[in-house]
Amino acid sequence: MQSRTDPGDGRDADPETVARIVCLRLLAAAPRTKAQLAAALGRRNVPEEAIRAVLDRFADVGLIDDDAYARAWVGSRHRGRGLAGRALRHELRTRGVEADVIDAAVAELDPATEQETARSLVRRRLRQLDGVPREVATRRLAGLLARKGYPAGMAHDVVREELAGRDRSRSE
């Protein structure tokens, strides 16, 4: 039976070697935060000193970069899923990214771009709500934006404006 710290090749390995192998395997599959890697190493019973040494070395050589991870995450999830700053902050916090790194990454989100993304989400969903009473459409669209992390004021303004545009186009 292999030990918990054995990298899987059948020979005894020192904890730092195990930590390096585990981290490299995880990073080969997908980018990870320092906290995610530390948690994975902890589950493998790698000693804390070895975790710290390997993660610090990986950060020094650029294999782990929580700043770059957070910026890429914000850009990708905003474009791909339409998530707003609040939802992005939550997702990054759950991945163990530090608050100041999160703040810097989310600050790069342009408020005008965020509002246009909200508008785009509403327009897309509005097509599916044709024939639905205005009050119901308002509630559903506001709920959509709330789940995506948009502030209530912005969500209300965008929904009101887009519904008004729909009503104008119907009356023409």
CSV table of C-alpha atoms in Angstrom, one decimal:
chain,number,residue,atom,x,y,z
A,1,MET,CA,0.0,0.0,0.0
A,2,GLN,CA,1.3,3.4,-0.9
A,3,SER,CA,1.7,6.1,1.7
A,4,ARG,CA,-0.4,9.3,1.5
A,5,THR,CA,2.7,11.3,0.6
A,6,ASP,CA,3.9,8.9,-2.1
A,7,PRO,CA,3.7,10.6,-5.5
A,8,GLY,CA,2.4,7.3,-7.0
A,9,ASP,CA,5.6,5.9,-8.4
A,10,GLY,CA,6.1,3.3,-5.7
A,11,ARG,CA,9.2,4.8,-4.1
A,12,ASP,CA,9.4,6.9,-0.9
A,13,ALA,CA,9.6,10.6,-1.7
A,14,ASP,CA,10.3,13.6,0.5
A,15,PRO,CA,7.3,15.9,1.2
A,16,GLU,CA,8.5,18.7,-1.0
A,17,THR,CA,8.9,16.3,-4.0
A,18,VAL,CA,5.3,15.1,-3.4
A,19,ALA,CA,4.1,18.7,-3.1
A,20,ARG,CA,5.8,19.7,-6.4
A,21,ILE,CA,4.4,16.7,-8.2
A,22,VAL,CA,0.9,17.2,-6.9
A,23,CYS,CA,1.0,21.0,-7.7
A,24,LEU,CA,2.4,20.4,-11.2
A,25,ARG,CA,-0.4,17.8,-12.0
A,26,LEU,CA,-3.1,20.2,-10.8
A,27,LEU,CA,-1.7,23.2,-12.6
A,28,ALA,CA,-1.4,21.1,-15.8
A,29,ALA,CA,-5.1,20.5,-15.7
A,30,ALA,CA,-6.2,24.1,-14.9
A,31,PRO,CA,-4.9,27.3,-13.3
A,32,ARG,CA,-5.3,27.3,-9.5
A,33,THR,CA,-4.9,29.7,-6.7
A,34,LYS,CA,-2.3,29.4,-4.0
A,35,ALA,CA,-5.1,28.5,-1.5
A,36,GLN,CA,-6.5,25.8,-3.8
A,37,LEU,CA,-3.1,24.2,-4.1
A,38,ALA,CA,-2.5,24.4,-0.3
A,39,ALA,CA,-5.8,22.8,0.3
A,40,ALA,CA,-5.1,20.0,-2.1
A,41,LEU,CA,-1.7,19.4,-0.5
A,42,GLY,CA,-3.2,19.4,3.0
A,43,ARG,CA,-5.6,16.7,1.9
A,44,ARG,CA,-2.6,14.7,0.8
A,45,ASN,CA,-1.1,15.1,4.3
A,46,VAL,CA,1.8,17.1,3.1
A,47,PRO,CA,3.5,18.8,6.0
A,48,GLU,CA,2.8,22.6,6.3
A,49,GLU,CA,6.5,23.5,5.9
A,50,ALA,CA,6.8,21.6,2.6
A,51,ILE,CA,3.5,23.2,1.4
A,52,ARG,CA,4.8,26.7,2.2
A,53,ALA,CA,8.2,26.0,0.7
A,54,VAL,CA,6.8,24.7,-2.6
A,55,LEU,CA,4.1,27.2,-3.0
A,56,ASP,CA,6.5,30.1,-2.3
A,57,ARG,CA,8.9,28.7,-4.8
A,58,PHE,CA,6.1,28.3,-7.4
A,59,ALA,CA,5.0,31.8,-6.8
A,60,ASP,CA,8.6,33.1,-7.2
A,61,VAL,CA,9.0,31.5,-10.6
A,62,GLY,CA,5.5,32.5,-11.7
A,63,LEU,CA,3.8,29.2,-11.8
A,64,ILE,CA,1.3,30.5,-9.2
A,65,ASP,CA,0.0,34.1,-9.6
A,66,ASP,CA,-3.2,34.9,-7.8
A,67,ASP,CA,-3.2,38.4,-9.3
A,68,ALA,CA,-3.2,37.1,-12.8
A,69,TYR,CA,-5.6,34.3,-11.9
A,70,ALA,CA,-8.1,36.8,-10.5
A,71,ARG,CA,-7.9,39.2,-13.5
A,72,ALA,CA,-8.4,36.3,-15.9
A,73,TRP,CA,-11.2,34.9,-13.8
A,74,VAL,CA,-13.0,38.3,-13.7
A,75,GLY,CA,-12.6,38.9,-17.5
A,76,SER,CA,-13.7,35.4,-18.4
A,77,ARG,CA,-16.7,35.0,-16.1
A,78,HIS,CA,-17.9,38.5,-16.9
A,79,ARG,CA,-17.8,38.0,-20.6
A,80,GLY,CA,-18.8,34.3,-20.6
A,81,ARG,CA,-21.5,34.3,-17.9
A,82,GLY,CA,-22.3,37.9,-17.6
A,83,LEU,CA,-21.4,38.0,-13.9
A,84,ALA,CA,-21.1,41.4,-12.1
A,85,GLY,CA,-18.6,42.4,-9.6
A,86,ARG,CA,-20.4,41.2,-6.5
A,87,ALA,CA,-20.8,37.6,-7.9
A,88,LEU,CA,-17.2,37.7,-9.1
A,89,ARG,CA,-16.0,38.7,-5.6
A,90,HIS,CA,-17.8,35.8,-4.1
A,91,GLU,CA,-16.4,33.3,-6.5
A,92,LEU,CA,-12.9,34.5,-6.0
A,93,ARG,CA,-13.3,34.5,-2.2
A,94,THR,CA,-14.4,30.9,-2.3
A,95,ARG,CA,-11.2,30.1,-4.3
A,96,GLY,CA,-9.1,31.6,-1.5
A,97,VAL,CA,-8.0,34.7,-3.3
A,98,GLU,CA,-7.0,37.6,-0.9
A,99,ALA,CA,-9.4,40.5,-0.6
A,100,ASP,CA,-6.9,43.1,-1.9
A,101,VAL,CA,-6.2,41.0,-5.0
A,102,ILE,CA,-10.0,40.6,-5.5
A,103,ASP,CA,-10.5,44.3,-5.2
A,104,ALA,CA,-7.9,45.1,-7.8
A,105,ALA,CA,-9.2,42.5,-10.3
A,106,VAL,CA,-12.8,43.6,-9.9
A,107,ALA,CA,-11.8,47.3,-10.1
A,108,GLU,CA,-10.6,46.6,-13.7
A,109,LEU,CA,-14.3,45.9,-14.6
A,110,ASP,CA,-15.5,49.1,-16.4
A,111,PRO,CA,-18.8,50.2,-15.0
A,112,ALA,CA,-20.1,51.1,-18.5
A,113,THR,CA,-19.1,47.6,-19.7
A,114,GLU,CA,-20.8,46.1,-16.7
A,115,GLN,CA,-24.0,48.0,-17.4
A,116,GLU,CA,-23.9,47.1,-21.1
A,117,THR,CA,-23.5,43.4,-20.1
A,118,ALA,CA,-26.5,43.7,-17.9
A,119,ARG,CA,-28.4,45.3,-20.8
A,120,SER,CA,-27.4,42.5,-23.1
A,121,LEU,CA,-28.5,39.8,-20.6
A,122,VAL,CA,-31.9,41.6,-20.3
A,123,ARG,CA,-32.4,41.9,-24.0
A,124,ARG,CA,-31.6,38.2,-24.5
A,125,ARG,CA,-34.0,37.1,-21.9
A,126,LEU,CA,-36.6,39.6,-22.9
A,127,ARG,CA,-37.1,37.8,-26.2
A,128,GLN,CA,-38.2,34.7,-24.2
A,129,LEU,CA,-40.7,36.8,-22.2
A,130,ASP,CA,-42.8,38.0,-25.2
A,131,GLY,CA,-46.4,38.0,-24.1
A,132,VAL,CA,-45.6,37.9,-20.4
A,133,PRO,CA,-47.2,40.7,-18.4
A,134,ARG,CA,-44.9,43.7,-17.6
A,135,GLU,CA,-44.9,43.1,-13.8
A,136,VAL,CA,-43.9,39.4,-14.3
A,137,ALA,CA,-41.2,40.3,-16.8
A,138,THR,CA,-39.9,43.0,-14.5
A,139,ARG,CA,-39.6,40.5,-11.6
A,140,ARG,CA,-38.0,37.8,-13.7
A,141,LEU,CA,-35.5,40.2,-15.3
A,142,ALA,CA,-34.6,41.8,-12.0
A,143,GLY,CA,-34.1,38.4,-10.5
A,144,LEU,CA,-31.8,37.4,-13.3
A,145,LEU,CA,-29.6,40.4,-12.8
A,146,ALA,CA,-29.6,39.9,-9.0
A,147,ARG,CA,-28.5,36.3,-9.4
A,148,LYS,CA,-25.6,37.5,-11.6
A,149,GLY,CA,-24.6,40.0,-8.9
A,150,TYR,CA,-25.7,43.3,-10.3
A,151,PRO,CA,-26.6,46.1,-7.9
A,152,ALA,CA,-30.3,46.6,-7.4
A,153,GLY,CA,-30.3,50.2,-8.6
A,154,MET,CA,-28.5,49.3,-11.8
A,155,ALA,CA,-30.7,46.3,-12.4
A,156,HIS,CA,-33.9,48.3,-11.8
A,157,ASP,CA,-32.7,51.0,-14.3
A,158,VAL,CA,-31.7,48.6,-17.0
A,159,VAL,CA,-34.9,46.5,-16.7
A,160,ARG,CA,-37.1,49.6,-16.8
A,161,GLU,CA,-35.3,51.1,-19.8
A,162,GLU,CA,-35.3,47.8,-21.8
A,163,LEU,CA,-39.0,47.2,-21.0
A,164,ALA,CA,-39.8,50.8,-22.1
A,165,GLY,CA,-37.9,50.2,-25.3
A,166,ARG,CA,-39.8,47.0,-25.9
A,167,ASP,CA,-43.1,48.8,-25.3
A,168,ARG,CA,-42.1,51.6,-27.7
A,169,SER,CA,-41.2,49.2,-30.5
A,170,ARG,CA,-44.5,47.3,-30.0
A,171,SER,CA,-46.6,50.5,-30.4
A,172,GLU,CA,-44.8,51.6,-33.6
